[in-house]
């Protein structure tokens, strides 16, 4: 069941998402550096590295399938005007990732493609972790947590 066109489609969408996320987090890290928010710059830089790691996993999967990976359509970064705005944009980004990986995981499971299902499930769990961490940071920033 390798190389099903919808699986290839999900992998391509996922790669675009991950490169877009790298770009957004890296832009936020750069902004935080300029604003003198050193700890936040490091936090966003670490996020961008994790998303780059996801792109690496997707690349490896595509290469095993004999497909040249290419992230072509990057979502424009939405860095935000201040820290709270940044975190709100990132919550949107991560929620979209959870939706994408949930849909891809469900499809791969129905198709009985366990390797693709395991990859999408792992990425979904990572993005759920990112989403939760962001929501906690946002609550803390707003004095709710
Ligand atoms: Fe990711
Ligand atoms: Fe993420």
Coordinates of N, CA and C and ligand atoms in Angstrom, one line a residue:
X1 N 0.8 -1.2 0.0 CA 0.0 0.0 0.0 C 0.9 1.3 0.0
X2 N 2.1 1.1 -0.4 CA 3.0 2.3 -0.4 C 2.7 3.3 -1.6
X3 N 3.0 4.5 -1.4 CA 2.8 5.6 -2.4 C 1.4 5.8 -2.8
X4 N 0.4 5.7 -1.9 CA -0.9 6.1 -2.1 C -0.9 7.6 -2.3
X5 N -1.6 8.1 -3.4 CA -1.6 9.5 -3.7 C -2.0 10.4 -2.5
X6 N -3.0 10.0 -1.7 CA -3.4 10.9 -0.6 C -2.4 10.9 0.5
X7 N -1.7 9.8 0.7 CA -0.6 9.8 1.7 C 0.5 10.7 1.2
X8 N 0.9 10.6 -0.1 CA 1.9 11.6 -0.6 C 1.4 13.0 -0.4
X9 N 0.1 13.2 -0.7 CA -0.4 14.6 -0.5 C -0.3 15.0 0.9
X10 N -0.7 14.2 1.9 CA -0.5 14.5 3.3 C 0.9 14.8 3.7
X11 N 1.8 14.0 3.2 CA 3.3 14.2 3.5 C 3.7 15.6 2.9
X12 N 3.3 15.9 1.7 CA 3.6 17.2 1.1 C 3.1 18.4 1.9
X13 N 1.8 18.3 2.3 CA 1.1 19.3 3.1 C 1.9 19.5 4.4
X14 N 2.2 18.3 5.0 CA 2.9 18.3 6.3 C 4.3 19.0 6.2
X15 N 5.0 18.7 5.1 CA 6.3 19.4 4.9 C 6.2 20.9 4.8
X16 N 5.2 21.3 4.0 CA 4.9 22.7 3.9 C 4.6 23.4 5.2
X17 N 3.8 22.6 6.0 CA 3.4 23.2 7.3 C 4.7 23.3 8.2
X18 N 5.5 22.3 8.2 CA 6.7 22.3 9.1 C 7.7 23.4 8.7
X19 N 7.9 23.6 7.4 CA 8.8 24.7 7.0 C 8.2 26.0 7.3
X20 N 6.9 26.1 7.1 CA 6.2 27.4 7.5 C 6.3 27.7 9.0
X21 N 6.3 26.6 9.8 CA 6.4 26.7 11.3 C 7.8 27.1 11.6
X22 N 8.8 26.5 11.0 CA 10.2 26.9 11.2 C 10.4 28.4 11.0
X23 N 9.8 28.9 9.8 CA 10.0 30.3 9.5 C 9.3 31.2 10.5
X24 N 8.1 30.8 10.9 CA 7.4 31.6 11.9 C 8.1 31.7 13.2
X25 N 8.5 30.5 13.8 CA 9.2 30.5 15.1 C 10.6 31.2 15.0
X26 N 11.3 31.1 13.9 CA 12.6 31.7 13.7 C 12.4 33.2 13.6
X27 N 11.4 33.7 12.9 CA 11.1 35.1 12.9 C 10.8 35.7 14.2
X28 N 10.0 34.9 15.0 CA 9.7 35.3 16.4 C 10.9 35.4 17.3
X29 N 11.8 34.4 17.1 CA 13.1 34.4 17.9 C 13.9 35.6 17.5
X30 N 14.0 35.9 16.3 CA 14.7 37.1 15.8 C 14.1 38.4 16.4
X31 N 12.8 38.5 16.4 CA 12.1 39.7 16.9 C 12.4 39.8 18.4
X32 N 12.3 38.7 19.1 CA 12.5 38.7 20.6 C 14.0 39.1 20.9
X33 N 14.9 38.7 20.1 CA 16.3 39.1 20.3 C 16.4 40.6 20.2
X34 N 15.7 41.2 19.1 CA 15.8 42.6 18.9 C 15.1 43.4 20.1
X35 N 14.1 42.7 20.6 CA 13.3 43.4 21.8 C 14.0 43.2 23.1
X36 N 15.2 42.4 23.1 CA 15.9 42.2 24.3 C 15.3 41.1 25.2
X37 N 14.4 40.3 24.6 CA 13.7 39.2 25.4 C 14.5 37.9 25.1
X38 N 15.6 37.8 25.8 CA 16.6 36.7 25.5 C 16.0 35.3 25.7
X39 N 15.3 35.1 26.8 CA 14.7 33.8 27.2 C 13.7 33.4 26.1
X40 N 12.8 34.3 25.7 CA 11.8 34.0 24.7 C 12.4 33.7 23.4
X41 N 13.5 34.5 23.0 CA 14.2 34.2 21.8 C 14.7 32.7 21.8
X42 N 15.2 32.3 22.9 CA 15.7 30.9 23.0 C 14.6 29.9 22.9
X43 N 13.4 30.3 23.5 CA 12.3 29.4 23.5 C 11.8 29.2 22.0
X44 N 11.7 30.3 21.3 CA 11.2 30.2 19.9 C 12.2 29.5 19.0
X45 N 13.5 29.7 19.3 CA 14.5 29.1 18.5 C 14.4 27.6 18.7
X46 N 14.2 27.1 20.0 CA 14.1 25.7 20.3 C 12.8 25.1 19.6
X47 N 11.7 25.9 19.5 CA 10.5 25.5 18.8 C 10.9 25.3 17.3
X48 N 11.6 26.2 16.7 CA 11.9 26.1 15.3 C 12.8 24.9 15.0
X49 N 13.7 24.6 16.0 CA 14.5 23.3 15.8 C 13.6 22.1 15.9
X50 N 12.6 22.1 16.7 CA 11.7 20.9 16.8 C 10.9 20.7 15.5
X51 N 10.5 21.9 14.9 CA 9.7 21.8 13.7 C 10.7 21.3 12.5
X52 N 11.9 21.8 12.6 CA 12.9 21.3 11.6 C 13.1 19.8 11.7
X53 N 13.1 19.3 13.0 CA 13.2 17.9 13.2 C 12.0 17.1 12.6
X54 N 10.8 17.7 12.6 CA 9.7 17.1 12.0 C 9.8 17.1 10.5
X55 N 10.4 18.2 9.9 CA 10.6 18.2 8.5 C 11.6 17.1 8.1
X56 N 12.6 16.9 8.9 CA 13.6 15.8 8.7 C 12.9 14.4 8.7
X57 N 12.0 14.2 9.6 CA 11.2 12.9 9.6 C 10.4 12.7 8.4
X58 N 9.7 13.8 8.0 CA 8.9 13.7 6.7 C 9.8 13.5 5.5
X59 N 10.9 14.2 5.5 CA 11.9 14.0 4.3 C 12.3 12.6 4.3
X60 N 12.6 12.0 5.4 CA 13.1 10.6 5.4 C 12.0 9.6 4.9
X61 N 10.8 9.9 5.3 CA 9.7 9.0 4.9 C 9.5 9.2 3.3
X62 N 9.5 10.4 2.8 CA 9.4 10.6 1.4 C 10.5 9.9 0.6
X63 N 11.7 10.0 1.1 CA 12.9 9.5 0.4 C 12.8 7.9 0.4
X64 N 12.3 7.3 1.5 CA 12.1 5.9 1.6 C 11.1 5.5 0.5
X65 N 10.1 6.3 0.3 CA 9.1 6.1 -0.7 C 9.5 6.4 -2.2
X66 N 10.8 6.8 -2.3 CA 11.3 7.1 -3.6 C 10.9 8.5 -4.2
X67 N 10.5 9.4 -3.3 CA 10.0 10.7 -3.7 C 10.9 11.8 -3.2
X68 N 11.3 12.7 -4.1 CA 12.1 13.8 -3.7 C 11.3 14.8 -2.9
X69 N 11.7 15.0 -1.6 CA 10.9 16.0 -0.8 C 11.1 17.4 -1.2
X70 N 10.0 18.2 -1.2 CA 10.1 19.6 -1.6 C 9.0 20.3 -0.9
X71 N 9.3 21.3 0.0 CA 8.3 22.1 0.6 C 8.2 23.4 -0.2
X72 N 7.1 23.5 -1.1 CA 7.1 24.5 -2.0 C 6.2 25.7 -1.7
X73 N 5.2 25.5 -0.9 CA 4.2 26.6 -0.7 C 4.2 26.9 0.8
X74 N 5.1 27.8 1.2 CA 5.1 28.2 2.6 C 4.0 29.2 3.0
X75 N 3.4 28.9 4.1 CA 2.4 29.9 4.6 C 3.2 31.1 5.1
X76 N 2.7 32.3 4.7 CA 3.5 33.5 5.2 C 3.6 33.5 6.7
X77 N 4.7 33.9 7.3 CA 4.8 33.9 8.7 C 4.0 35.0 9.3
X78 N 3.4 34.7 10.5 CA 2.6 35.7 11.2 C 3.3 35.8 12.6
X79 N 4.4 36.6 12.6 CA 5.1 36.7 13.9 C 4.4 37.4 15.0
X80 N 3.6 38.4 14.7 CA 2.9 39.1 15.8 C 3.5 40.4 16.2
X81 N 2.7 41.3 16.9 CA 3.2 42.6 17.2 C 3.8 42.7 18.6
X82 N 3.4 41.7 19.5 CA 4.0 41.7 20.8 C 3.9 40.2 21.2
X83 N 4.4 39.9 22.4 CA 4.5 38.5 22.9 C 3.2 37.8 22.9
X84 N 2.2 38.4 23.4 CA 0.9 37.8 23.5 C 0.3 37.5 22.1
X85 N 0.5 38.4 21.2 CA 0.0 38.3 19.8 C 0.8 37.1 19.1
X86 N 2.1 37.0 19.5 CA 2.9 35.9 18.9 C 2.3 34.5 19.4
X87 N 2.1 34.4 20.7 CA 1.6 33.2 21.2 C 0.2 32.8 20.6
X88 N -0.6 33.8 20.4 CA -2.0 33.6 19.8 C -1.8 33.0 18.4
X89 N -0.9 33.6 17.6 CA -0.7 33.1 16.2 C -0.1 31.7 16.3
X90 N 0.7 31.4 17.2 CA 1.3 30.1 17.3 C 0.3 29.1 17.7
X91 N -0.6 29.5 18.6 CA -1.7 28.5 19.0 C -2.5 28.2 17.7
X92 N -2.8 29.2 16.8 CA -3.5 28.9 15.5 C -2.7 27.9 14.7
X93 N -1.4 28.2 14.6 CA -0.5 27.3 13.8 C -0.5 25.9 14.3
X94 N -0.4 25.7 15.6 CA -0.3 24.4 16.2 C -1.6 23.6 16.1
X95 N -2.7 24.4 16.3 CA -4.0 23.8 16.2 C -4.2 23.2 14.7
X96 N -3.8 24.0 13.8 CA -3.9 23.6 12.4 C -3.1 22.3 12.1
X97 N -1.9 22.2 12.8 CA -1.0 21.1 12.7 C -1.7 19.8 13.3
X98 N -2.3 20.0 14.5 CA -3.0 18.9 15.1 C -4.1 18.4 14.2
X99 N -4.9 19.3 13.6 CA -6.0 18.9 12.7 C -5.4 18.1 11.5
X100 N -4.3 18.7 10.9 CA -3.7 18.0 9.7 C -3.3 16.6 10.0
X101 N -2.5 16.5 11.2 CA -2.0 15.2 11.5 C -3.0 14.2 12.0
X102 N -4.1 14.7 12.6 CA -5.2 13.8 13.0 C -5.9 13.2 11.8
X103 N -6.1 14.1 10.8 CA -6.8 13.6 9.5 C -5.9 12.6 8.8
X104 N -4.6 13.0 8.7 CA -3.6 12.1 8.0 C -3.5 10.7 8.7
X105 N -3.5 10.8 10.0 CA -3.4 9.5 10.8 C -4.6 8.7 10.6
X106 N -5.8 9.3 10.6 CA -7.0 8.5 10.5 C -7.1 7.9 9.1
X107 N -6.6 8.7 8.1 CA -6.6 8.1 6.7 C -5.7 7.0 6.6
X108 N -4.4 7.1 7.1 CA -3.4 6.1 7.0 C -3.9 4.8 7.7
X109 N -4.6 5.0 8.8 CA -5.1 3.8 9.6 C -6.1 3.1 8.8
X110 N -7.1 3.9 8.2 CA -8.1 3.2 7.3 C -7.5 2.5 6.2
X111 N -6.4 3.0 5.6 CA -5.7 2.5 4.5 C -4.9 1.3 4.9
X112 N -4.7 1.0 6.2 CA -3.8 0.0 6.7 C -2.4 0.2 6.3
X113 N -1.9 1.4 6.5 CA -0.5 1.8 6.2 C 0.1 2.1 7.6
X114 N 0.6 1.1 8.3 CA 1.0 1.3 9.7 C 2.2 2.2 9.8
X115 N 3.1 2.2 8.8 CA 4.3 3.1 9.0 C 3.8 4.6 8.9
X116 N 3.0 4.9 7.9 CA 2.5 6.3 7.8 C 1.7 6.6 9.0
X117 N 0.8 5.7 9.4 CA 0.0 6.0 10.6 C 0.8 6.3 11.8
X118 N 1.9 5.5 12.0 CA 2.8 5.7 13.2 C 3.5 7.1 13.1
X119 N 3.9 7.5 11.9 CA 4.6 8.8 11.7 C 3.6 9.9 12.0
X120 N 2.4 9.8 11.4 CA 1.5 10.9 11.6 C 1.0 11.0 13.1
X121 N 0.9 9.8 13.7 CA 0.5 9.8 15.2 C 1.6 10.4 16.0
X122 N 2.8 10.1 15.7 CA 3.9 10.7 16.5 C 4.0 12.2 16.4
X123 N 3.8 12.7 15.1 CA 3.8 14.1 14.9 C 2.6 14.8 15.5
X124 N 1.4 14.1 15.5 CA 0.2 14.7 16.1 C 0.4 14.9 17.6
X125 N 1.0 13.9 18.2 CA 1.3 14.0 19.7 C 2.3 15.1 20.0
X126 N 3.3 15.2 19.2 CA 4.3 16.4 19.4 C 3.6 17.7 19.2
X127 N 2.7 17.8 18.2 CA 2.0 19.1 18.0 C 1.0 19.4 19.1
X128 N 0.4 18.3 19.6 CA -0.5 18.5 20.8 C 0.3 19.0 22.0
X129 N 1.5 18.5 22.1 CA 2.4 19.0 23.2 C 2.7 20.5 23.0
X130 N 3.1 20.8 21.8 CA 3.4 22.2 21.5 C 2.2 23.1 21.8
X131 N 1.0 22.7 21.4 CA -0.2 23.4 21.6 C -0.5 23.6 23.1
X132 N -0.3 22.6 23.9 CA -0.6 22.6 25.3 C 0.4 23.6 26.0
X133 N 1.7 23.5 25.6 CA 2.7 24.3 26.1 C 2.4 25.8 25.8
X134 N 2.0 26.1 24.6 CA 1.7 27.5 24.2 C 0.5 28.0 25.0
X135 N -0.5 27.1 25.2 CA -1.7 27.6 25.9 C -1.4 27.9 27.4
X136 N -0.4 27.1 28.0 CA 0.0 27.3 29.3 C 0.8 28.6 29.4
X137 N 1.7 28.9 28.4 CA 2.5 30.1 28.4 C 1.6 31.3 28.2
X138 N 0.6 31.2 27.4 CA -0.4 32.3 27.2 C -1.1 32.6 28.5
X139 N -1.6 31.5 29.2 CA -2.3 31.7 30.4 C -1.4 32.4 31.5
X140 N -0.2 32.0 31.5 CA 0.8 32.5 32.5 C 1.0 34.0 32.2
X141 N 1.2 34.3 30.9 CA 1.4 35.7 30.4 C 0.2 36.6 30.8
X142 N -1.0 36.0 30.7 CA -2.2 36.8 31.0 C -2.6 36.8 32.4
X143 N -1.7 36.1 33.2 CA -1.9 36.1 34.7 C -3.0 35.1 35.1
X144 N -3.3 34.1 34.2 CA -4.3 33.1 34.5 C -3.7 31.8 35.0
X145 N -2.4 31.7 34.8 CA -1.7 30.4 35.2 C -0.5 30.6 36.1
Ligands
LIG1 FE1 5.9 20.2 13.7
LIG2 FE1 4.6 22.4 16.4

